[in-house]
Amino acid sequence: MPDVLDATPYDALLLLSFGGPEGPDDVLPFLENVTRGRGIPKERLKEVGRHYFLFGGVSPINDQNRALLDALRKDFAEHGLDLPVYWGNRNWAPYLTDTLRDMVRDGRRRILVLATSAYASYSGCRQYRENLADALATLQAEGLELPKIDKLRHYFNHPGFVEPMIDGVVRSLADLPEDVRDGAHIAFTTHSIPTSAADTSGPVEEHGDGGAYVRQHLDVARLIADAVRERTGVDHPWQLVYQSRSGAPHIPWLEPDICDHLEERHAAGVPAVVMAPIGFVSDHMEVLYDLDTEARAKAEELGLPVRRSATVGADPRFAAAVRDLVLERAAGERGQEVAPCALGALGASHDLCPVGCCPARTPRPAAAGADSPYA
């Protein structure tokens, strides 16, 4: 990146996230937002809602996004990058449409979007782009001038995302009892999605068994496992496993589930497991419940020592990575040659989602892609 931190043509960065309830009264309305249009009965939503009530009806994700906002603003200010940072959510306040409306009224015309999802998939990328298109359609109906919006590339293999996770796994291994530490296995976890969605994730040429979603996670897992071996001198066996399945039982989803994996590892005589949630940016509800509650309870039932490594969260290295991604994209938009920063075998992801990338079951307009109706 150049010495002068120039973000032009962009005049704002939007942190775009999932959102979560901030009190008991928010839980059911939040879940209704998440599942709108799917015909899920209220009783089922109440059952899911009990996960939140275990934590006082509060999801940690909003506070974690506030911490990330602070980290980004601090990093930008310390490095002389004059770029305001806004925040909008898909499913809870501050809502995306409201934030975009504020940005337009503040005079923002070229907006970069950082989604809190590092990998390619419908729910992790295109659905956010559909949300952006919906918000722009609302602003257009209100007679507001529409900004041009671009989305930062997938950052799953950026050093600022990978290196904090390496540290987390190393710390978790060191926290295990010495007599089981060297024999510990690593379970790299991510959100399970329908196999049909995985198979069509990423650009069309990457569709197939697991698609870009599985391929990207495997690349990150290898990077971390190799780095852990270099730092500790121990080659820990590892596997990519899944968590947080929420679909109908008859629909195939990515497997194995983390709890099934722990049972299998215990039966195979593995002395300990480190659970490394590489598919998540922060320690939100699915990490706290599915790993720290359910999976930990399963491990205790088995008598299997486990540790759970940290997600990236608001690590300063991640904030610096976002700065790097902003400058990279801005330079490219100005027509300059850039050398994207990426680790592993897959290289840097595309800047512009191509036609057919992570398609929806029912086609809907999506912004910030080659098929965007908003140029």
mmCIF file of C-alpha atoms in Angstrom:
data_model
loop_
_atom_site.group_PDB
_atom_site.id
_atom_site.type_symbol
_atom_site.label_atom_id
_atom_site.label_comp_id
_atom_site.label_asym_id
_atom_site.label_seq_id
_atom_site.Cartn_x
_atom_site.Cartn_y
_atom_site.Cartn_z
ATOM 1 C CA MET A 1 0.000 0.000 0.000
ATOM 2 C CA PRO A 2 1.207 3.582 -0.652
ATOM 3 C CA ASP A 3 2.618 5.758 2.131
ATOM 4 C CA VAL A 4 -0.265 8.241 1.760
ATOM 5 C CA LEU A 5 -3.422 6.595 3.056
ATOM 6 C CA ASP A 6 -5.828 7.535 0.310
ATOM 7 C CA ALA A 7 -9.302 5.992 0.428
ATOM 8 C CA THR A 8 -10.672 7.924 -2.553
ATOM 9 C CA PRO A 9 -13.036 7.439 -4.283
ATOM 10 C CA TYR A 10 -14.666 6.136 -1.101
ATOM 11 C CA ASP A 11 -16.039 8.494 1.521
ATOM 12 C CA ALA A 12 -17.314 6.008 4.145
ATOM 13 C CA LEU A 13 -17.056 2.454 5.422
ATOM 14 C CA LEU A 14 -20.168 0.539 6.515
ATOM 15 C CA LEU A 15 -19.824 -2.307 9.010
ATOM 16 C CA LEU A 16 -22.658 -4.656 8.054
ATOM 17 C CA SER A 17 -23.601 -7.388 10.516
ATOM 18 C CA PHE A 18 -26.338 -9.803 11.585
ATOM 19 C CA GLY A 19 -27.655 -8.056 14.685
ATOM 20 C CA GLY A 20 -29.036 -9.535 17.876
ATOM 21 C CA PRO A 21 -31.443 -8.887 20.756
ATOM 22 C CA GLU A 22 -30.337 -6.588 23.547
ATOM 23 C CA GLY A 23 -32.913 -7.638 26.137
ATOM 24 C CA PRO A 24 -35.566 -10.319 26.851
ATOM 25 C CA ASP A 25 -38.333 -8.361 25.112
ATOM 26 C CA ASP A 26 -36.254 -8.231 21.921
ATOM 27 C CA VAL A 27 -35.744 -11.986 21.526
ATOM 28 C CA LEU A 28 -38.970 -13.053 19.793
ATOM 29 C CA PRO A 29 -39.206 -9.976 17.491
ATOM 30 C CA PHE A 30 -35.556 -10.502 16.550
ATOM 31 C CA LEU A 31 -36.151 -14.166 15.672
ATOM 32 C CA GLU A 32 -39.213 -13.171 13.664
ATOM 33 C CA ASN A 33 -36.993 -10.800 11.680
ATOM 34 C CA VAL A 34 -34.421 -13.537 11.083
ATOM 35 C CA THR A 35 -37.001 -16.086 9.864
ATOM 36 C CA ARG A 36 -39.476 -13.787 8.083
ATOM 37 C CA GLY A 37 -41.019 -15.456 5.057
ATOM 38 C CA ARG A 38 -40.034 -18.996 6.066
ATOM 39 C CA GLY A 39 -43.290 -19.945 7.786
ATOM 40 C CA ILE A 40 -41.621 -21.057 11.011
ATOM 41 C CA PRO A 41 -44.171 -21.470 13.843
ATOM 42 C CA LYS A 42 -43.931 -19.145 16.836
ATOM 43 C CA GLU A 43 -43.514 -22.157 19.159
ATOM 44 C CA ARG A 44 -40.354 -23.138 17.304
ATOM 45 C CA LEU A 45 -39.052 -19.585 17.630
ATOM 46 C CA LYS A 46 -39.711 -19.677 21.371
ATOM 47 C CA GLU A 47 -37.692 -22.903 21.583
ATOM 48 C CA VAL A 48 -34.757 -21.258 19.812
ATOM 49 C CA GLY A 49 -35.208 -18.175 21.965
ATOM 50 C CA ARG A 50 -34.367 -20.100 25.127
ATOM 51 C CA HIS A 51 -30.728 -20.044 23.990
ATOM 52 C CA TYR A 52 -30.797 -16.272 24.345
ATOM 53 C CA PHE A 53 -32.630 -16.373 27.670
ATOM 54 C CA LEU A 54 -29.760 -18.428 29.109
ATOM 55 C CA PHE A 55 -27.734 -15.226 28.610
ATOM 56 C CA GLY A 56 -30.365 -12.796 29.903
ATOM 57 C CA GLY A 57 -31.985 -12.329 26.492
ATOM 58 C CA VAL A 58 -28.915 -10.467 25.257
ATOM 59 C CA SER A 59 -26.817 -11.463 22.277
ATOM 60 C CA PRO A 60 -23.168 -10.465 22.619
ATOM 61 C CA ILE A 61 -22.886 -9.594 18.935
ATOM 62 C CA ASN A 62 -23.914 -5.948 19.206
ATOM 63 C CA ASP A 63 -21.377 -5.148 21.915
ATOM 64 C CA GLN A 64 -18.760 -7.009 19.889
ATOM 65 C CA ASN A 65 -19.602 -4.890 16.848
ATOM 66 C CA ARG A 66 -19.301 -1.761 18.977
ATOM 67 C CA ALA A 67 -15.849 -2.936 20.055
ATOM 68 C CA LEU A 68 -14.889 -3.573 16.421
ATOM 69 C CA LEU A 69 -16.169 -0.117 15.447
ATOM 70 C CA ASP A 70 -13.994 1.419 18.150
ATOM 71 C CA ALA A 71 -10.987 -0.608 16.984
ATOM 72 C CA LEU A 72 -11.486 0.432 13.353
ATOM 73 C CA ARG A 73 -11.904 4.101 14.191
ATOM 74 C CA LYS A 74 -8.851 4.008 16.461
ATOM 75 C CA ASP A 75 -6.717 2.294 13.821
ATOM 76 C CA PHE A 76 -7.843 4.639 11.048
ATOM 77 C CA ALA A 77 -7.173 7.715 13.201
ATOM 78 C CA GLU A 78 -3.747 6.506 14.322
ATOM 79 C CA HIS A 79 -2.699 5.882 10.718
ATOM 80 C CA GLY A 80 -4.158 9.034 9.213
ATOM 81 C CA LEU A 81 -6.915 7.350 7.233
ATOM 82 C CA ASP A 82 -9.745 9.870 7.056
ATOM 83 C CA LEU A 83 -12.721 7.575 6.522
ATOM 84 C CA PRO A 84 -15.836 7.637 8.734
ATOM 85 C CA VAL A 85 -17.169 4.250 9.864
ATOM 86 C CA TYR A 86 -20.898 3.522 10.202
ATOM 87 C CA TRP A 87 -22.736 0.408 11.417
ATOM 88 C CA GLY A 88 -25.929 -1.282 10.234
ATOM 89 C CA ASN A 89 -27.516 -4.699 10.888
ATOM 90 C CA ARG A 90 -29.607 -7.131 8.925
ATOM 91 C CA ASN A 91 -31.993 -8.144 11.707
ATOM 92 C CA TRP A 92 -31.877 -5.634 14.565
ATOM 93 C CA ALA A 93 -31.123 -2.029 15.398
ATOM 94 C CA PRO A 94 -29.265 -0.189 14.077
ATOM 95 C CA TYR A 95 -31.028 -1.441 10.952
ATOM 96 C CA LEU A 96 -29.201 -1.315 7.627
ATOM 97 C CA THR A 97 -31.812 0.821 5.864
ATOM 98 C CA ASP A 98 -31.785 3.409 8.655
ATOM 99 C CA THR A 99 -27.989 3.570 8.610
ATOM 100 C CA LEU A 100 -27.826 3.948 4.821
ATOM 101 C CA ARG A 101 -30.418 6.710 5.001
ATOM 102 C CA ASP A 102 -28.256 8.512 7.571
ATOM 103 C CA MET A 103 -25.190 8.049 5.385
ATOM 104 C CA VAL A 104 -26.937 9.546 2.352
ATOM 105 C CA ARG A 105 -28.143 12.490 4.422
ATOM 106 C CA ASP A 106 -24.557 12.939 5.639
ATOM 107 C CA GLY A 107 -23.498 13.295 2.002
ATOM 108 C CA ARG A 108 -21.842 9.880 1.562
ATOM 109 C CA ARG A 109 -21.805 8.880 -2.106
ATOM 110 C CA ARG A 110 -19.187 6.080 -2.420
ATOM 111 C CA ILE A 111 -19.527 3.481 0.316
ATOM 112 C CA LEU A 112 -17.404 0.426 1.057
ATOM 113 C CA VAL A 113 -19.036 -2.403 3.004
ATOM 114 C CA LEU A 114 -17.317 -4.721 5.483
ATOM 115 C CA ALA A 115 -19.562 -7.711 6.240
ATOM 116 C CA THR A 116 -18.891 -9.673 9.428
ATOM 117 C CA SER A 117 -18.586 -12.879 7.442
ATOM 118 C CA ALA A 118 -15.218 -13.859 6.014
ATOM 119 C CA TYR A 119 -16.190 -16.654 3.624
ATOM 120 C CA ALA A 120 -18.188 -17.194 0.442
ATOM 121 C CA SER A 121 -21.743 -18.501 0.847
ATOM 122 C CA TYR A 122 -25.290 -17.368 0.218
ATOM 123 C CA SER A 123 -25.970 -16.459 3.865
ATOM 124 C CA GLY A 124 -22.484 -15.009 4.377
ATOM 125 C CA CYS A 125 -22.284 -12.882 1.248
ATOM 126 C CA ARG A 126 -25.112 -12.759 -1.291
ATOM 127 C CA GLN A 127 -27.837 -12.415 1.346
ATOM 128 C CA TYR A 128 -26.067 -9.315 2.675
ATOM 129 C CA ARG A 129 -25.918 -8.023 -0.890
ATOM 130 C CA GLU A 130 -29.670 -8.660 -1.212
ATOM 131 C CA ASN A 131 -30.213 -6.709 2.022
ATOM 132 C CA LEU A 132 -28.227 -3.836 0.521
ATOM 133 C CA ALA A 133 -30.395 -3.932 -2.605
ATOM 134 C CA ASP A 134 -33.565 -3.901 -0.492
ATOM 135 C CA ALA A 135 -32.288 -0.894 1.468
ATOM 136 C CA LEU A 136 -31.368 0.971 -1.717
ATOM 137 C CA ALA A 137 -34.814 0.256 -3.160
ATOM 138 C CA THR A 138 -36.379 1.782 -0.056
ATOM 139 C CA LEU A 139 -34.209 4.895 -0.295
ATOM 140 C CA GLN A 140 -35.007 5.204 -3.992
ATOM 141 C CA ALA A 141 -38.742 5.046 -3.216
ATOM 142 C CA GLU A 142 -38.190 7.847 -0.693
ATOM 143 C CA GLY A 143 -36.658 10.007 -3.418
ATOM 144 C CA LEU A 144 -33.139 9.998 -1.964
ATOM 145 C CA GLU A 145 -30.022 10.075 -4.112
ATOM 146 C CA LEU A 146 -28.534 6.594 -4.114
ATOM 147 C CA PRO A 147 -24.879 6.058 -3.210
ATOM 148 C CA LYS A 148 -22.629 3.658 -5.105
ATOM 149 C CA ILE A 149 -21.832 0.696 -2.884
ATOM 150 C CA ASP A 150 -18.977 -1.812 -3.111
ATOM 151 C CA LYS A 151 -18.270 -4.725 -0.790
ATOM 152 C CA LEU A 152 -14.790 -5.611 0.457
ATOM 153 C CA ARG A 153 -13.509 -8.963 -0.745
ATOM 154 C CA HIS A 154 -13.615 -12.092 1.396
ATOM 155 C CA TYR A 155 -10.861 -11.816 3.992
ATOM 156 C CA PHE A 156 -10.693 -15.403 5.274
ATOM 157 C CA ASN A 157 -7.028 -15.731 4.303
ATOM 158 C CA HIS A 158 -5.786 -12.240 5.137
ATOM 159 C CA PRO A 159 -2.930 -12.426 7.701
ATOM 160 C CA GLY A 160 -4.784 -10.037 10.024
ATOM 161 C CA PHE A 161 -7.640 -12.542 10.237
ATOM 162 C CA VAL A 162 -5.572 -15.745 10.362
ATOM 163 C CA GLU A 163 -2.768 -14.777 12.744
ATOM 164 C CA PRO A 164 -4.975 -13.989 15.772
ATOM 165 C CA MET A 165 -6.597 -17.410 15.363
ATOM 166 C CA ILE A 166 -3.197 -19.090 15.282
ATOM 167 C CA ASP A 167 -2.371 -17.395 18.586
ATOM 168 C CA GLY A 168 -5.690 -18.529 20.019
ATOM 169 C CA VAL A 169 -5.098 -22.187 19.190
ATOM 170 C CA VAL A 170 -1.556 -22.068 20.583
ATOM 171 C CA ARG A 171 -2.848 -20.542 23.834
ATOM 172 C CA SER A 172 -5.621 -23.126 24.095
ATOM 173 C CA LEU A 173 -3.167 -25.993 23.625
ATOM 174 C CA ALA A 174 -0.899 -24.520 26.299
ATOM 175 C CA ASP A 175 -3.887 -24.348 28.667
ATOM 176 C CA LEU A 176 -4.509 -28.107 28.429
ATOM 177 C CA PRO A 177 -3.019 -30.397 31.094
ATOM 178 C CA GLU A 178 0.515 -31.309 30.126
ATOM 179 C CA ASP A 179 -0.188 -35.033 30.008
ATOM 180 C CA VAL A 180 -2.803 -34.639 27.219
ATOM 181 C CA ARG A 181 -1.457 -31.565 25.413
ATOM 182 C CA ASP A 182 0.737 -33.175 22.757
ATOM 183 C CA GLY A 183 -1.939 -35.723 21.841
ATOM 184 C CA ALA A 184 -4.692 -33.147 21.470
ATOM 185 C CA HIS A 185 -6.618 -32.900 18.215
ATOM 186 C CA ILE A 186 -7.903 -29.625 16.734
ATOM 187 C CA ALA A 187 -11.534 -29.340 15.654
ATOM 188 C CA PHE A 188 -11.853 -26.347 13.338
ATOM 189 C CA THR A 189 -15.512 -25.347 13.460
ATOM 190 C CA THR A 190 -17.777 -23.286 11.252
ATOM 191 C CA HIS A 191 -21.487 -22.820 10.686
ATOM 192 C CA SER A 192 -23.121 -25.784 8.985
ATOM 193 C CA ILE A 193 -25.135 -24.872 5.906
ATOM 194 C CA PRO A 194 -27.226 -27.006 3.512
ATOM 195 C CA THR A 195 -24.970 -29.056 1.264
ATOM 196 C CA SER A 196 -26.780 -27.583 -1.739
ATOM 197 C CA ALA A 197 -25.788 -24.088 -0.588
ATOM 198 C CA ALA A 198 -22.203 -25.176 0.015
ATOM 199 C CA ASP A 199 -21.971 -26.823 -3.400
ATOM 200 C CA THR A 200 -23.024 -23.587 -5.145
ATOM 201 C CA SER A 201 -20.926 -21.228 -3.024
ATOM 202 C CA GLY A 202 -18.449 -18.940 -4.735
ATOM 203 C CA PRO A 203 -18.149 -18.267 -8.485
ATOM 204 C CA VAL A 204 -19.718 -20.778 -10.883
ATOM 205 C CA GLU A 205 -16.360 -22.335 -11.752
ATOM 206 C CA GLU A 206 -15.874 -23.243 -8.072
ATOM 207 C CA HIS A 207 -19.251 -24.959 -7.693
ATOM 208 C CA GLY A 208 -19.136 -28.633 -6.854
ATOM 209 C CA ASP A 209 -18.559 -30.767 -3.780
ATOM 210 C CA GLY A 210 -18.536 -28.238 -0.914
ATOM 211 C CA GLY A 211 -17.881 -25.318 -3.262
ATOM 212 C CA ALA A 212 -15.814 -22.319 -2.211
ATOM 213 C CA TYR A 213 -17.265 -22.433 1.318
ATOM 214 C CA VAL A 214 -15.619 -25.719 2.277
ATOM 215 C CA ARG A 215 -12.508 -25.083 0.196
ATOM 216 C CA GLN A 216 -11.833 -21.746 1.892
ATOM 217 C CA HIS A 217 -12.322 -23.143 5.394
ATOM 218 C CA LEU A 218 -10.005 -26.061 4.670
ATOM 219 C CA ASP A 219 -7.334 -23.666 3.427
ATOM 220 C CA VAL A 220 -7.532 -21.594 6.632
ATOM 221 C CA ALA A 221 -7.490 -24.734 8.792
ATOM 222 C CA ARG A 222 -4.309 -25.927 7.046
ATOM 223 C CA LEU A 223 -2.678 -22.535 7.502
ATOM 224 C CA ILE A 224 -3.402 -22.564 11.236
ATOM 225 C CA ALA A 225 -2.428 -26.209 11.741
ATOM 226 C CA ASP A 226 0.876 -25.677 9.911
ATOM 227 C CA ALA A 227 1.642 -22.556 11.957
ATOM 228 C CA VAL A 228 0.789 -24.348 15.208
ATOM 229 C CA ARG A 229 3.185 -27.159 14.266
ATOM 230 C CA GLU A 230 5.945 -24.648 13.567
ATOM 231 C CA ARG A 231 5.421 -22.880 16.893
ATOM 232 C CA THR A 232 4.934 -25.885 19.146
ATOM 233 C CA GLY A 233 6.963 -28.572 17.402
ATOM 234 C CA VAL A 234 3.923 -30.892 17.573
ATOM 235 C CA ASP A 235 1.876 -32.023 14.586
ATOM 236 C CA HIS A 236 -1.679 -32.000 15.948
ATOM 237 C CA PRO A 237 -4.235 -33.941 13.860
ATOM 238 C CA TRP A 238 -7.166 -31.786 12.793
ATOM 239 C CA GLN A 239 -10.530 -31.870 11.070
ATOM 240 C CA LEU A 240 -13.055 -29.327 9.788
ATOM 241 C CA VAL A 241 -16.366 -29.858 11.601
ATOM 242 C CA TYR A 242 -19.646 -28.001 11.781
ATOM 243 C CA GLN A 243 -22.057 -26.486 14.284
ATOM 244 C CA SER A 244 -25.296 -24.521 14.608
ATOM 245 C CA ARG A 245 -27.419 -26.551 12.199
ATOM 246 C CA SER A 246 -30.932 -25.108 12.093
ATOM 247 C CA GLY A 247 -32.654 -26.684 9.087
ATOM 248 C CA ALA A 248 -35.292 -29.364 8.657
ATOM 249 C CA PRO A 249 -33.971 -32.882 9.451
ATOM 250 C CA HIS A 250 -34.672 -34.217 5.937
ATOM 251 C CA ILE A 251 -32.457 -31.607 4.251
ATOM 252 C CA PRO A 252 -28.753 -32.592 4.057
ATOM 253 C CA TRP A 253 -26.408 -30.163 5.850
ATOM 254 C CA LEU A 254 -22.631 -30.188 6.162
ATOM 255 C CA GLU A 255 -21.348 -32.716 8.708
ATOM 256 C CA PRO A 256 -19.974 -33.898 11.106
ATOM 257 C CA ASP A 257 -21.511 -31.897 13.926
ATOM 258 C CA ILE A 258 -19.075 -30.844 16.638
ATOM 259 C CA CYS A 259 -20.804 -32.908 19.348
ATOM 260 C CA ASP A 260 -20.765 -36.032 17.154
ATOM 261 C CA HIS A 261 -17.115 -35.335 16.394
ATOM 262 C CA LEU A 262 -16.244 -35.141 20.092
ATOM 263 C CA GLU A 263 -17.942 -38.489 20.683
ATOM 264 C CA GLU A 264 -16.038 -40.052 17.783
ATOM 265 C CA ARG A 265 -12.687 -38.622 18.904
ATOM 266 C CA HIS A 266 -13.248 -39.820 22.454
ATOM 267 C CA ALA A 267 -14.169 -43.296 21.228
ATOM 268 C CA ALA A 268 -10.941 -43.318 19.174
ATOM 269 C CA GLY A 269 -8.883 -42.645 22.303
ATOM 270 C CA VAL A 270 -7.999 -39.011 21.604
ATOM 271 C CA PRO A 271 -6.960 -37.481 24.966
ATOM 272 C CA ALA A 272 -8.107 -33.869 24.366
ATOM 273 C CA VAL A 273 -9.583 -31.520 21.749
ATOM 274 C CA VAL A 274 -9.177 -27.821 21.016
ATOM 275 C CA MET A 275 -12.265 -26.330 19.356
ATOM 276 C CA ALA A 276 -11.234 -23.499 17.037
ATOM 277 C CA PRO A 277 -14.210 -21.506 15.623
ATOM 278 C CA ILE A 278 -12.558 -20.275 12.432
ATOM 279 C CA GLY A 279 -15.879 -19.600 10.703
ATOM 280 C CA PHE A 280 -16.860 -16.748 13.021
ATOM 281 C CA VAL A 281 -15.542 -13.218 13.396
ATOM 282 C CA SER A 282 -16.569 -12.843 17.060
ATOM 283 C CA ASP A 283 -17.751 -14.798 20.103
ATOM 284 C CA HIS A 284 -21.437 -14.306 19.368
ATOM 285 C CA MET A 285 -24.383 -16.466 20.459
ATOM 286 C CA GLU A 286 -23.624 -19.465 18.244
ATOM 287 C CA VAL A 287 -20.127 -19.668 19.698
ATOM 288 C CA LEU A 288 -21.287 -19.148 23.281
ATOM 289 C CA TYR A 289 -24.168 -21.620 23.083
ATOM 290 C CA ASP A 290 -23.160 -24.264 20.537
ATOM 291 C CA LEU A 291 -19.529 -24.514 21.659
ATOM 292 C CA ASP A 292 -19.217 -23.111 25.175
ATOM 293 C CA THR A 293 -22.523 -24.617 26.347
ATOM 294 C CA GLU A 294 -23.603 -27.635 24.282
ATOM 295 C CA ALA A 295 -20.241 -28.938 23.073
ATOM 296 C CA ARG A 296 -18.582 -28.337 26.431
ATOM 297 C CA ALA A 297 -21.417 -30.220 28.162
ATOM 298 C CA LYS A 298 -20.907 -33.127 25.754
ATOM 299 C CA ALA A 299 -17.156 -33.138 26.485
ATOM 300 C CA GLU A 300 -17.797 -33.149 30.233
ATOM 301 C CA GLU A 301 -20.226 -36.044 29.808
ATOM 302 C CA LEU A 302 -17.495 -37.950 27.949
ATOM 303 C CA GLY A 303 -14.728 -36.951 30.362
ATOM 304 C CA LEU A 304 -12.856 -35.430 27.411
ATOM 305 C CA PRO A 305 -10.689 -32.369 28.159
ATOM 306 C CA VAL A 306 -11.531 -29.541 25.732
ATOM 307 C CA ARG A 307 -10.555 -25.935 25.233
ATOM 308 C CA ARG A 308 -12.157 -23.365 22.952
ATOM 309 C CA SER A 309 -9.866 -20.882 21.229
ATOM 310 C CA ALA A 310 -10.821 -17.246 20.696
ATOM 311 C CA THR A 311 -12.275 -15.678 17.595
ATOM 312 C CA VAL A 312 -10.671 -12.602 16.031
ATOM 313 C CA GLY A 313 -13.125 -10.069 17.490
ATOM 314 C CA ALA A 314 -11.657 -6.574 17.769
ATOM 315 C CA ASP A 315 -8.015 -7.684 17.634
ATOM 316 C CA PRO A 316 -5.882 -4.741 16.432
ATOM 317 C CA ARG A 317 -4.443 -6.954 13.693
ATOM 318 C CA PHE A 318 -7.932 -7.453 12.277
ATOM 319 C CA ALA A 319 -8.585 -3.706 12.362
ATOM 320 C CA ALA A 320 -5.288 -3.219 10.505
ATOM 321 C CA ALA A 321 -6.375 -5.855 7.976
ATOM 322 C CA VAL A 322 -9.576 -3.930 7.291
ATOM 323 C CA ARG A 323 -7.509 -0.783 6.729
ATOM 324 C CA ASP A 324 -5.338 -2.743 4.288
ATOM 325 C CA LEU A 325 -8.410 -4.060 2.451
ATOM 326 C CA VAL A 326 -9.878 -0.556 2.195
ATOM 327 C CA LEU A 327 -6.677 0.889 0.740
ATOM 328 C CA GLU A 328 -6.281 -2.066 -1.618
ATOM 329 C CA ARG A 329 -9.797 -1.676 -3.016
ATOM 330 C CA ALA A 330 -9.525 2.112 -3.248
ATOM 331 C CA ALA A 331 -6.251 1.881 -5.173
ATOM 332 C CA GLY A 332 -7.808 -0.625 -7.554
ATOM 333 C CA GLU A 333 -10.794 1.652 -8.137
ATOM 334 C CA ARG A 334 -8.367 4.455 -9.021
ATOM 335 C CA GLY A 335 -6.788 2.214 -11.634
ATOM 336 C CA GLN A 336 -3.567 1.506 -9.749
ATOM 337 C CA GLU A 337 -1.878 -1.881 -9.676
ATOM 338 C CA VAL A 338 -2.198 -3.573 -6.308
ATOM 339 C CA ALA A 339 -0.721 -6.720 -4.780
ATOM 340 C CA PRO A 340 -3.502 -8.168 -2.609
ATOM 341 C CA CYS A 341 -2.364 -9.643 0.696
ATOM 342 C CA ALA A 342 -3.442 -13.265 1.147
ATOM 343 C CA LEU A 343 -2.041 -16.415 2.728
ATOM 344 C CA GLY A 344 -2.497 -20.025 1.649
ATOM 345 C CA ALA A 345 -3.117 -21.747 -1.653
ATOM 346 C CA LEU A 346 -6.240 -19.923 -2.853
ATOM 347 C CA GLY A 347 -4.961 -16.383 -3.217
ATOM 348 C CA ALA A 348 -7.013 -13.213 -2.854
ATOM 349 C CA SER A 349 -10.738 -13.448 -3.497
ATOM 350 C CA HIS A 350 -12.548 -11.454 -6.175
ATOM 351 C CA ASP A 351 -13.444 -7.787 -5.606
ATOM 352 C CA LEU A 352 -16.736 -8.025 -7.485
ATOM 353 C CA CYS A 353 -19.050 -11.001 -7.029
ATOM 354 C CA PRO A 354 -19.636 -12.440 -10.517
ATOM 355 C CA VAL A 355 -22.976 -13.476 -11.972
ATOM 356 C CA GLY A 356 -24.029 -16.850 -10.541
ATOM 357 C CA CYS A 357 -21.937 -16.477 -7.369
ATOM 358 C CA CYS A 358 -23.632 -18.030 -4.290
ATOM 359 C CA PRO A 359 -27.090 -18.059 -5.922
ATOM 360 C CA ALA A 360 -30.327 -17.871 -3.945
ATOM 361 C CA ARG A 361 -33.048 -20.502 -4.283
ATOM 362 C CA THR A 362 -35.374 -17.707 -5.399
ATOM 363 C CA PRO A 363 -33.539 -15.028 -7.410
ATOM 364 C CA ARG A 364 -33.599 -11.550 -5.858
ATOM 365 C CA PRO A 365 -31.757 -8.332 -6.728
ATOM 366 C CA ALA A 366 -28.374 -8.002 -5.022
ATOM 367 C CA ALA A 367 -26.209 -4.900 -4.809
ATOM 368 C CA ALA A 368 -22.415 -4.637 -4.988
ATOM 369 C CA GLY A 369 -21.967 -7.381 -7.574
ATOM 370 C CA ALA A 370 -21.670 -7.854 -11.324
ATOM 371 C CA ASP A 371 -25.440 -8.462 -11.465
ATOM 372 C CA SER A 372 -26.366 -5.415 -9.376
ATOM 373 C CA PRO A 373 -29.261 -3.278 -10.653
ATOM 374 C CA TYR A 374 -27.585 -0.324 -8.912
ATOM 375 C CA ALA A 375 -24.555 0.705 -10.961
#
